[in-house]
Coordinates of C-alpha atoms and ligand atoms in Angstrom, one line a residue:
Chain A
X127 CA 113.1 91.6 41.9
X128 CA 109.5 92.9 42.9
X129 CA 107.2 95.6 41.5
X130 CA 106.3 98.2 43.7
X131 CA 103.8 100.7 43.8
X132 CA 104.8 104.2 45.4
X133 CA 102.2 106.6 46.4
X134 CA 104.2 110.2 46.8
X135 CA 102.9 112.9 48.1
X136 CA 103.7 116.0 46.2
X137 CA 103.2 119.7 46.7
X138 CA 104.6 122.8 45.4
X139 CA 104.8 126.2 46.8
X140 CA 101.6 127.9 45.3
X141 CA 100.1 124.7 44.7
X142 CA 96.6 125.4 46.1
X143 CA 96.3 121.8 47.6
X144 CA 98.2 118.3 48.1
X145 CA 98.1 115.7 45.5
X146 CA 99.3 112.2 45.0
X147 CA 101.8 110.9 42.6
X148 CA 101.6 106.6 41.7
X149 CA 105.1 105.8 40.3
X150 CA 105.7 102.0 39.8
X151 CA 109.2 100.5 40.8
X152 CA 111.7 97.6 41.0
X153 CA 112.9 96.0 43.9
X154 CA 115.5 93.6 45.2
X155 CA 115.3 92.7 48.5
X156 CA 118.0 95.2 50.2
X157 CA 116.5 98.4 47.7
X158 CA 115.6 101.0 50.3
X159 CA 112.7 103.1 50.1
X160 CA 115.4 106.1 49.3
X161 CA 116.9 104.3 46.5
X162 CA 113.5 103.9 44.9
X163 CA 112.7 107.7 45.1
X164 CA 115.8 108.5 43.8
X165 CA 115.4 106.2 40.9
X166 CA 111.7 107.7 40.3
X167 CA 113.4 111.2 40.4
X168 CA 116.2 109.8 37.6
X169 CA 113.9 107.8 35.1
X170 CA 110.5 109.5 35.8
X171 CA 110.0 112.8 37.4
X172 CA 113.4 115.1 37.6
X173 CA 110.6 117.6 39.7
X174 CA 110.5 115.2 42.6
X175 CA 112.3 116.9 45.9
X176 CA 113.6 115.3 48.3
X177 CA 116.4 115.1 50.6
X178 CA 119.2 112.9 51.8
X179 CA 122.7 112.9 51.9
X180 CA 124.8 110.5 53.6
X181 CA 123.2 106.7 52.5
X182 CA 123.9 105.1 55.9
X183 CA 121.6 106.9 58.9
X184 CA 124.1 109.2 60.4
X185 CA 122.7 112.5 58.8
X186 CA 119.3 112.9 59.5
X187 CA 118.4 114.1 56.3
X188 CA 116.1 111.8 55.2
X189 CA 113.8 111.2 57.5
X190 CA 110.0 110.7 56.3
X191 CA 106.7 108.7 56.6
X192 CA 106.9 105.5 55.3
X193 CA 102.9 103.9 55.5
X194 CA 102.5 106.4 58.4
X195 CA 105.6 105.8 60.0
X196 CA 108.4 108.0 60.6
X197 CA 111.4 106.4 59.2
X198 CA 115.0 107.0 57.7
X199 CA 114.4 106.2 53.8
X200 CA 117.7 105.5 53.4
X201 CA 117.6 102.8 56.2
X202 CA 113.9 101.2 55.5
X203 CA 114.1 98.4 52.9
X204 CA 111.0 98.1 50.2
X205 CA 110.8 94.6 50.3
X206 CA 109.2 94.3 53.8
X207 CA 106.5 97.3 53.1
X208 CA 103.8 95.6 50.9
X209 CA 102.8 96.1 47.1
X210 CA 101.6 99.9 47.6
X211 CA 103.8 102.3 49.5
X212 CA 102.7 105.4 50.8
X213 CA 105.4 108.1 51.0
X214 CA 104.7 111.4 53.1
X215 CA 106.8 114.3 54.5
X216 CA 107.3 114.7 58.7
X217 CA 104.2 116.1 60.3
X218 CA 104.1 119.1 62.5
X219 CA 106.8 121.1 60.7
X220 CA 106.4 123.9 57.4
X221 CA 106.4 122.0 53.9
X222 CA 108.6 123.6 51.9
X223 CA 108.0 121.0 48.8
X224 CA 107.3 117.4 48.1
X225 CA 108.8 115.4 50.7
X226 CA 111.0 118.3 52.1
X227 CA 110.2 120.1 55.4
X228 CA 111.4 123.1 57.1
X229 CA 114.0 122.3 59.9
X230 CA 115.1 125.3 60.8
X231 CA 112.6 126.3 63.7
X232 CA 114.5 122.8 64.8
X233 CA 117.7 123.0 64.4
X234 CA 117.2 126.3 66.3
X235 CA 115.9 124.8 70.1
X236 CA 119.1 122.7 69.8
X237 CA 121.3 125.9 70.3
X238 CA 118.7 127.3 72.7
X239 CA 119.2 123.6 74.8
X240 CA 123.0 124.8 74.9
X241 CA 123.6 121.5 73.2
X242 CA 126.0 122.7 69.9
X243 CA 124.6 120.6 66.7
X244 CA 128.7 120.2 65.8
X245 CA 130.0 117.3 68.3
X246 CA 133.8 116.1 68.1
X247 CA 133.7 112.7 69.7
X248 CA 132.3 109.3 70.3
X249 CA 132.6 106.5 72.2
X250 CA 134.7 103.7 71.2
X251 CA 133.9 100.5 72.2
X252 CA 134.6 99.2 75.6
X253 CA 135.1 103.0 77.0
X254 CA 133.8 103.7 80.2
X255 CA 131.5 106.4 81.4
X256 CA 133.4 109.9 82.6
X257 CA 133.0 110.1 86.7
X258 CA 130.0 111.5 87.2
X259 CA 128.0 110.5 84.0
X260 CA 125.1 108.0 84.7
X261 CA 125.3 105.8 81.6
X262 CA 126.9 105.8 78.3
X263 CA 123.7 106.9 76.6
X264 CA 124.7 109.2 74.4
X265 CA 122.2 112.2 73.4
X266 CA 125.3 113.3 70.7
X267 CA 123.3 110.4 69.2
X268 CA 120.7 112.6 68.2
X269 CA 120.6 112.7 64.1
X270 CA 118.2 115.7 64.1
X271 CA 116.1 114.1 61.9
X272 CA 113.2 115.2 63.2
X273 CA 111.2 112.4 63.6
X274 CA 110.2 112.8 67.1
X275 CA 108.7 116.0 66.0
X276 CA 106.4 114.2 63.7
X277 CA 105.2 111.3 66.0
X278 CA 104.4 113.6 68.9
X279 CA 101.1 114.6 70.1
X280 CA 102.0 117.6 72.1
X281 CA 104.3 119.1 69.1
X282 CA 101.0 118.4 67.2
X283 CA 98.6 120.8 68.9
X284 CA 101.4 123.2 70.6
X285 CA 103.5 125.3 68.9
X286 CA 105.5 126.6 71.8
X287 CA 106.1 123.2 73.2
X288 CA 110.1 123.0 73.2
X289 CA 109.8 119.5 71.7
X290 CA 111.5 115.5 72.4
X291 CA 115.2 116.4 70.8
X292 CA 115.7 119.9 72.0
X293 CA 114.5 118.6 75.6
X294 CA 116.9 115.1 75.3
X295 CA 119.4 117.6 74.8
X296 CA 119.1 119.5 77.1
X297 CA 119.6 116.5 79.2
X298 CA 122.5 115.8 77.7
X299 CA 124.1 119.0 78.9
X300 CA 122.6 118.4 82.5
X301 CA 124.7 115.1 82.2
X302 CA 127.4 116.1 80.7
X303 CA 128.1 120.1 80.6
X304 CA 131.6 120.2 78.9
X305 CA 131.9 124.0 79.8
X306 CA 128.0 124.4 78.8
X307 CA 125.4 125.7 82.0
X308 CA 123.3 123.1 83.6
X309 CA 121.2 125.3 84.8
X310 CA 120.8 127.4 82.2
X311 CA 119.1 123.9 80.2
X312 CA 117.1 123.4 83.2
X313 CA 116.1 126.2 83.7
X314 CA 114.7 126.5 80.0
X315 CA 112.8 123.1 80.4
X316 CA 111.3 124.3 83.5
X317 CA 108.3 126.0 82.0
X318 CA 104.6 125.6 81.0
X319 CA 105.3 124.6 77.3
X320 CA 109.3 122.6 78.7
X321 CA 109.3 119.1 80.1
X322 CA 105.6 119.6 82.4
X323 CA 103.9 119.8 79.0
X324 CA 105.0 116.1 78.0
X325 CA 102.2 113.4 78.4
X326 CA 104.5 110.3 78.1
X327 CA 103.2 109.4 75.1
X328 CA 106.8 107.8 74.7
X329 CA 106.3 108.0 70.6
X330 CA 109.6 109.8 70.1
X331 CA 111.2 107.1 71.8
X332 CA 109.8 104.2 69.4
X333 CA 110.3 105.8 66.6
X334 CA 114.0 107.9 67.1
X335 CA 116.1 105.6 64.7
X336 CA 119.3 105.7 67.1
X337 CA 117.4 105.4 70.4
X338 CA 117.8 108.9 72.4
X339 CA 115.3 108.4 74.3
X340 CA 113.7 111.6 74.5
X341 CA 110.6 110.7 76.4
X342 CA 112.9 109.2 79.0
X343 CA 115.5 112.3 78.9
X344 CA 112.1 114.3 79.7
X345 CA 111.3 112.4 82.4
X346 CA 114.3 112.4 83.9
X347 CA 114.6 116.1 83.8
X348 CA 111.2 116.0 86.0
X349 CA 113.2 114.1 88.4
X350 CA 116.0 116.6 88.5
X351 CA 114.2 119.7 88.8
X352 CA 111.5 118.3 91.6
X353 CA 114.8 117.3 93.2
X354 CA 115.2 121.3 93.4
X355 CA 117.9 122.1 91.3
X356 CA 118.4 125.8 91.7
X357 CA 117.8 127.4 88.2
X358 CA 118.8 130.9 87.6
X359 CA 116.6 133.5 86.3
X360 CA 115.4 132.4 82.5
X361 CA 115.9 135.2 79.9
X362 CA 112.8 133.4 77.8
X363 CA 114.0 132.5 74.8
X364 CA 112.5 133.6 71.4
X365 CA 111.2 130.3 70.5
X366 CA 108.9 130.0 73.7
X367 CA 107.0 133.2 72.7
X368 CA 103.9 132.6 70.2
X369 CA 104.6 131.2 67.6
X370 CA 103.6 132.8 64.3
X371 CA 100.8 131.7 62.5
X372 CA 102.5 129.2 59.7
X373 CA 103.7 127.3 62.8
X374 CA 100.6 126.4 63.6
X375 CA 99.5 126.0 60.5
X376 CA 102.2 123.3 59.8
X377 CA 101.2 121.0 62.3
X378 CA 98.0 118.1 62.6
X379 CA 96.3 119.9 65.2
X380 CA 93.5 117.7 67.1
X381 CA 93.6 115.6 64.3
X382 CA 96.7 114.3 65.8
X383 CA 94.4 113.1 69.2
X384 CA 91.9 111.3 67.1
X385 CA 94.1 109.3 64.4
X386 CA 96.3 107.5 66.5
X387 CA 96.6 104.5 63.4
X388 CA 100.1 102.7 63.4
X389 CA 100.7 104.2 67.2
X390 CA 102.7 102.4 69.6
X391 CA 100.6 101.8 73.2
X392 CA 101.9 105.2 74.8
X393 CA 100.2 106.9 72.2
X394 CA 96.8 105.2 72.4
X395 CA 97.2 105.4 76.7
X396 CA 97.7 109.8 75.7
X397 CA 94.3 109.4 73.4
X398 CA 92.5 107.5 76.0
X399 CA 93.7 109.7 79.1
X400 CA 92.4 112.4 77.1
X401 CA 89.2 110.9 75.5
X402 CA 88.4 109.2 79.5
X403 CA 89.5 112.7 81.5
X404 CA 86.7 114.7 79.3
X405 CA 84.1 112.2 79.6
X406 CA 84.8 112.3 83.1
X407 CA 84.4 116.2 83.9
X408 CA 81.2 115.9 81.9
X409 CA 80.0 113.1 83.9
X410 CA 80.8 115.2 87.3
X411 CA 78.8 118.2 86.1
X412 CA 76.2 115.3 84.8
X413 CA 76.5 113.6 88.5
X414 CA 75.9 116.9 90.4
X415 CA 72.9 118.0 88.2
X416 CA 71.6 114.4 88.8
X417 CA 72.2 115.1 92.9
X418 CA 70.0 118.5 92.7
X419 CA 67.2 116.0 92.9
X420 CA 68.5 115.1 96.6
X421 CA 67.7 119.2 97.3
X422 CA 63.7 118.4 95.8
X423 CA 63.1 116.0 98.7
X424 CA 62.5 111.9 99.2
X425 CA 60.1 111.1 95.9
X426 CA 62.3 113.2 93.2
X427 CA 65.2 111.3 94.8
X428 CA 63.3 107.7 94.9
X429 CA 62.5 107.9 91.5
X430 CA 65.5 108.7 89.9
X431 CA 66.9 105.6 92.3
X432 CA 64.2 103.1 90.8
X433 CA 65.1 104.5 87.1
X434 CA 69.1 104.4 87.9
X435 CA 68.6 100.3 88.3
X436 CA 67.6 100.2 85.0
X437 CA 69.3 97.6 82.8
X438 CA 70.5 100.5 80.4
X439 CA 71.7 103.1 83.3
X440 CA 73.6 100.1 84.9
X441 CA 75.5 99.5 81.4
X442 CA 76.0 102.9 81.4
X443 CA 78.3 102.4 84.5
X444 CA 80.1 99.9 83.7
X445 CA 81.3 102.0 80.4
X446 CA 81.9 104.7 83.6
X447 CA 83.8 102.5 85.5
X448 CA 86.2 101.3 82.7
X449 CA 86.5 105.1 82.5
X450 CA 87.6 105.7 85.7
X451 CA 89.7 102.5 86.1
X452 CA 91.8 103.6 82.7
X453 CA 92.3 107.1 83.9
X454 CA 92.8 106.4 87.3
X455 CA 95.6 103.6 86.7
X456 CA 97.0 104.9 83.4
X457 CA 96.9 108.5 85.8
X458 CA 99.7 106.3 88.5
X459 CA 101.7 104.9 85.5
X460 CA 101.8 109.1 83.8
X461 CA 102.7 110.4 87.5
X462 CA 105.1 108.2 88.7
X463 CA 107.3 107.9 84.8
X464 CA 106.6 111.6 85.2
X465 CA 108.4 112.1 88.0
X466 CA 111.7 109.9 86.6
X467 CA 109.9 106.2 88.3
X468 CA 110.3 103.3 85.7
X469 CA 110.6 105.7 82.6
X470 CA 112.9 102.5 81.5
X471 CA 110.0 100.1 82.2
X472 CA 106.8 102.6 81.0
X473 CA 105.4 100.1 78.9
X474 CA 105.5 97.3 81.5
X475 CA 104.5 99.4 83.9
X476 CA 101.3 100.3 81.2
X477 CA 100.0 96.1 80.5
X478 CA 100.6 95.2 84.6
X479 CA 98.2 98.3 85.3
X480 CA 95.9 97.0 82.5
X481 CA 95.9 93.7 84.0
X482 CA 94.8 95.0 87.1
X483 CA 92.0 97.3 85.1
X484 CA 90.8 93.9 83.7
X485 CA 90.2 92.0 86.6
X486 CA 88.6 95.5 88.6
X487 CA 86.6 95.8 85.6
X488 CA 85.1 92.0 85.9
X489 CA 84.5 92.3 89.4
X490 CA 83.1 95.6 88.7
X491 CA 80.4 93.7 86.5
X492 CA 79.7 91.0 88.1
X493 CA 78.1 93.9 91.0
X494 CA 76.2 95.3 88.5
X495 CA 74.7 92.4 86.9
X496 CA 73.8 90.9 90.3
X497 CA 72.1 94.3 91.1
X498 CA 70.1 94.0 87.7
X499 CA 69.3 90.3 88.8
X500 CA 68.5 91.3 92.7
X501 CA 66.8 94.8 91.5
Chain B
X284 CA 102.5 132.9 84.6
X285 CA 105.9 132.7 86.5
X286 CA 108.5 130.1 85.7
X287 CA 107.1 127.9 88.5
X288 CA 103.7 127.8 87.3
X289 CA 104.2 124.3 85.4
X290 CA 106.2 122.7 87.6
X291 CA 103.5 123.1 90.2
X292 CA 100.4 122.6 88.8
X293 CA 101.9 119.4 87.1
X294 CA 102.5 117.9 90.8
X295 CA 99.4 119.0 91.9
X296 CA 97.5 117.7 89.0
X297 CA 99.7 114.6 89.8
X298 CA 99.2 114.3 93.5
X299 CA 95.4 115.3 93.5
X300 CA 95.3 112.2 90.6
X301 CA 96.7 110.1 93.3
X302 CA 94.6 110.9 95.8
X303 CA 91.6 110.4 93.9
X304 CA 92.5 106.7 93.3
X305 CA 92.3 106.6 97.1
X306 CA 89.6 108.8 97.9
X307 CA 87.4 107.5 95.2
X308 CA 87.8 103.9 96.4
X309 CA 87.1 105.3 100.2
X310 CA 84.1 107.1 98.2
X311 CA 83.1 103.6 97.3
X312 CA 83.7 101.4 100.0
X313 CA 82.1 104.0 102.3
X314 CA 78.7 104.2 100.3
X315 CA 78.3 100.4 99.7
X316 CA 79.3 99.3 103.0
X317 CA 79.2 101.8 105.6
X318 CA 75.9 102.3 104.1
X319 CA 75.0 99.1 104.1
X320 CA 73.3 97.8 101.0
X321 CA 74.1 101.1 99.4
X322 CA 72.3 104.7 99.2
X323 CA 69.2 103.2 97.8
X324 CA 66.4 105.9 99.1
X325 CA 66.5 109.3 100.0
X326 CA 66.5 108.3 103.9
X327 CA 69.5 106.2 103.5
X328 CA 71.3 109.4 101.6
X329 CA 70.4 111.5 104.5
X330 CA 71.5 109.1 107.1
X331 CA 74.8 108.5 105.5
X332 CA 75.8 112.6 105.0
X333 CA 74.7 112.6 109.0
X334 CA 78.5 110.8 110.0
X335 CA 80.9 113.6 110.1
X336 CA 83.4 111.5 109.1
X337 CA 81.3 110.7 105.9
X338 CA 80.9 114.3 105.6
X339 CA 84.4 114.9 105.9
X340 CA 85.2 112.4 103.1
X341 CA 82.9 113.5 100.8
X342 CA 84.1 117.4 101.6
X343 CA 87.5 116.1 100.8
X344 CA 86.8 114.2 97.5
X345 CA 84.6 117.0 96.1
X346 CA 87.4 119.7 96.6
X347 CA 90.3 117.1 95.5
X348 CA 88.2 116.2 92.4
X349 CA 87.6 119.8 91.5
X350 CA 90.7 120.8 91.6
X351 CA 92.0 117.6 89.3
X352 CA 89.2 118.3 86.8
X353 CA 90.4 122.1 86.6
X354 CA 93.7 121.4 86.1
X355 CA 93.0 118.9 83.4
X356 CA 90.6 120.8 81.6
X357 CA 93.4 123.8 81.9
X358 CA 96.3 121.2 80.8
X359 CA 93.6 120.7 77.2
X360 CA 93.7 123.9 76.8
X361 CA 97.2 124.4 77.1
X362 CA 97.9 121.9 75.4
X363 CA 96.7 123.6 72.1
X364 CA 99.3 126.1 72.6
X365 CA 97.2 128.8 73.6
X366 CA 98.7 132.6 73.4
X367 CA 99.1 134.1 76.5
X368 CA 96.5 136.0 77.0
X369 CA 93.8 133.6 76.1
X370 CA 95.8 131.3 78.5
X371 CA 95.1 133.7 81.7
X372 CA 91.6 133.7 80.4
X373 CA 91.7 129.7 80.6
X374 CA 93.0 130.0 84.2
X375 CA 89.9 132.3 85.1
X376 CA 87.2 130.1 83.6
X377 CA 88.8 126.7 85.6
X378 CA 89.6 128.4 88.6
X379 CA 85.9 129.7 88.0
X380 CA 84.8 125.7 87.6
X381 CA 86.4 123.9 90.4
X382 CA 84.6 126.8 92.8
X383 CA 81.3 126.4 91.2
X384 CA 81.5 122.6 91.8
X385 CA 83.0 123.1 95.5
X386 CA 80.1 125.4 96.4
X387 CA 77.4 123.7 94.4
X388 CA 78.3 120.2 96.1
X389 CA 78.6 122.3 99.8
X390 CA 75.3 123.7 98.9
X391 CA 74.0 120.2 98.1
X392 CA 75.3 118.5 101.6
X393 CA 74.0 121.5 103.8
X394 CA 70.1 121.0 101.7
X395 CA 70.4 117.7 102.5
X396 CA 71.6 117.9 105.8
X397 CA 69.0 120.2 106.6
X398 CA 66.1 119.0 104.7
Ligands
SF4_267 S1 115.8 112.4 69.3 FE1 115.9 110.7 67.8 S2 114.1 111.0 66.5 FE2 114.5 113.0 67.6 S3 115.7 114.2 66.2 FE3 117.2 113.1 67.5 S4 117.6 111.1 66.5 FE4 115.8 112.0 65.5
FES268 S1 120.6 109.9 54.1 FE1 121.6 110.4 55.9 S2 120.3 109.5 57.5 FE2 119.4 108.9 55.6

């Protein structure tokens, strides 16, 4: 048996801000992380709120951050997470107390997907996929816990983006209708704030604890609708209109962009694509000022050429070049998964264009520091 | 903003991406060695933008690059879930930004070009 240290976040309805709760715990090395909350709520505070149900990762209920990872408490041993353990509730969804969130705004797009959250079957092992279904990747699989929802950076900034489980199951009914409309999901996914808003950030994918997939459903429904599968006319369903004001107010916001701590590398390649594409427009609008000297004649022009060879101005490009090597090759790796290529392989696909970034970038250097040395 | 609207400025924004890889290394390989030595004074600028073909490349990377910095500057602002009337505004103001940088840089060439 250990002692741990559990740093809870609390909060209560009229509360007028967060706070943090230290309650010290035992642990043997299969306690889980829900175990020891519901022990704290038994012996030491019967106000703590939380939720679970089932003990065994097949409800969804209990779905958290664990040290700033989404997790299933009831699944994620103590042992393995240190002497002090931080427990918070999902991001990007109302608090309704403690470590309890609002899920019905969630549980909602699943209907609207045409995806019913009641499913009858499974399959048994050794089955074989139904003629006509791709794989046996099941989207059923989903738990709805919500956890997706938390780790992505779209749901964190836009509150009419449909969202990883609604969209992987709308995929699901593309693959396998069972008397529900194809179209219909497609159709619904085909919009501003559907599947084109995704940045294949992958994050629902590494952290969905039964492995949906939802950043590859996404892609995938790309692939279908550029295909041109006929959609019928969209009534627009009442979650895609703006969202009401808590919405927003329940999610990171830009925050999300700039705290990408305990990401996986799809996150980091969304931060950087963003960070890189902004410093880029700034340096076109800086470029064309710059070029206005061309319109002043031969000696504003000279000058600025003699000054541009400048140690400093020549390091300055080679931070511009890594710019525009990163956005350019992580921009082939976001377009082609975007469009259904290697969504299996996105990560792969991310370090072999890295690779080639690296050595680009060194020869890229090695031409500036032989023009500083031949200036 | 009709159903299509996301479906095609995402390919365009994807395509126009593309293309800039290419163009941009053309951009490159055309000023460093076409140019030979690269555009270090204002009489090797002006011989350079004299090649129609140069010309023609530069047109073509100006107008592609435009349009991808719009439409990424446009996909920011979406992405911060913008109601919809502040999103037509955000279509204005880039469709306003990738003209201003198409006429500036035409405006540029034909100074230039003309002394
Ligand atoms: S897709 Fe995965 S992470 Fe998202 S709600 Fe379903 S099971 Fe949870
Ligand atoms: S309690 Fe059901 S998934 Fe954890």
């Amino acid at each position: 048996m250990s002692t741990v240290t559990l740093r809870v976040f609390r909060f209560k309805q009229g509360d007028a801000a967060p706070h943090y709760d230290t309650f010290t715990v035992t642990a043997g090395p299969r306690t889980t992380v829900l175990e020891a909350l519901q022990a704290v709520r038994r012996d030491q505070d019967p106000s703590l709120i939380l939720r679970h149900s089932c003990h065994h990762a097949s409800c969804g209920t209990c779905g958290m951050r664990v040290n700033g990872h989404e997790v299933l408490a009831c699944v994620t041993p103590l042992a393995d997470l240190g002497p002090v353990v931080t427990v918070e509730p999902l991001q990007n969804a109302p608090l309704v107390a403690d470590l309890v969130v609002d899920m019905h705004p969630f549980y909602a797009t699943f209907t609207q997907a045409g995806m019913p959250l009641v499913r009858t079957s499974d399959n048994l092992a050794g089955s074989h996929p139904a003629p006509g279904i791709e794989t046996l990747t099941r989207f059923e699989n989903c738990l709805e816990c919500g956890l997706c929802l938390s780790a992505c950076p779209v749901v964190a900034t836009d509150p009419l983006y449909l969202g990883p489980a609604a969209m992987a199951a709308a995929w699901r009914v593309v693959q396998e209708p069972r008397g529900a409309d194809p179209a219909q999901a497609l159709a619904w996914v085909d919009q501003e704030h559907g599947c084109w808003r995704c940045h294949l950030a992958f994050e629902c994918s590494t952290v969905c604890p039964n492995d949906v997939q939802p950043g590859q459903a996404i892609a995938a429904l790309r692939q279908r609708l550029v295909q041109g599968e006929p959609a019928p006319p969209r009534p627009r369903p009442a979650a895609a209109e703006p969202a009401p004001s808590p919405a927003r107010a329940a999610r990171r916001g830009l925050r999300a962009w700039f705290d990408p701590r305990g990401r996986d590398v799809g996150y980091w390649a969304f931060v950087l694509h963003r960070v890189t594409g902004l410093a880029l427009v700034f340096y076109l609008v800086l470029h064309l000022w710059v070029l206005r000297l061309l319109a002043r004649g031969p000696q504003a022009w000279d000058d600025f050429i003699a000054l541009a060879r400048s140690p400093l101005f020549l390091a300055l490009d080679g931070v511009l070049l890594f710019g525009i090597l990163f956005h350019g090759l992580n921009g082939l790796r976001v377009a082609l998964v975007g469009l259904g290529r290697g969504a299996a392989r996105h990560k792969a696909l991310f370090w072999a264009l890295m690779a080639v970034l690296v050595v680009a970038l060194l020869v890229g250097v090695a031409a500036l520091v032989a023009v500083v040395h031949g200036a | 903003m009709n159903r299509d609207a996301g479906k095609f400025w995402w390919l365009v924004q994807a395509f126009s991406g593309v293309a800039l890889v290419l163009l941009l290394g053309m951009h490159f390989i055309a000023q460093h060695y076409v140019a030979q030595g690269g555009l270090r004074t204002y009489a090797d600028v002006v011989a350079y933008l004299d090649s129609p073909w140069v010309l023609a490349l530069e047109t073509l990377f100006l107008v592609v690059v435009a349009v991808h910095a719009a439409l990424g500057l446009r996909a920011v602002a979406l992405d911060l879930g913008l109601a919809r009337g502040q999103q037509r505004l955000v279509d204005g103001a880039v469709a306003g930004f990738a003209l201003a940088v198409v006429f500036y840089g035409l405006w540029l060439f034909t100074r230039i070009g003309g002394g």
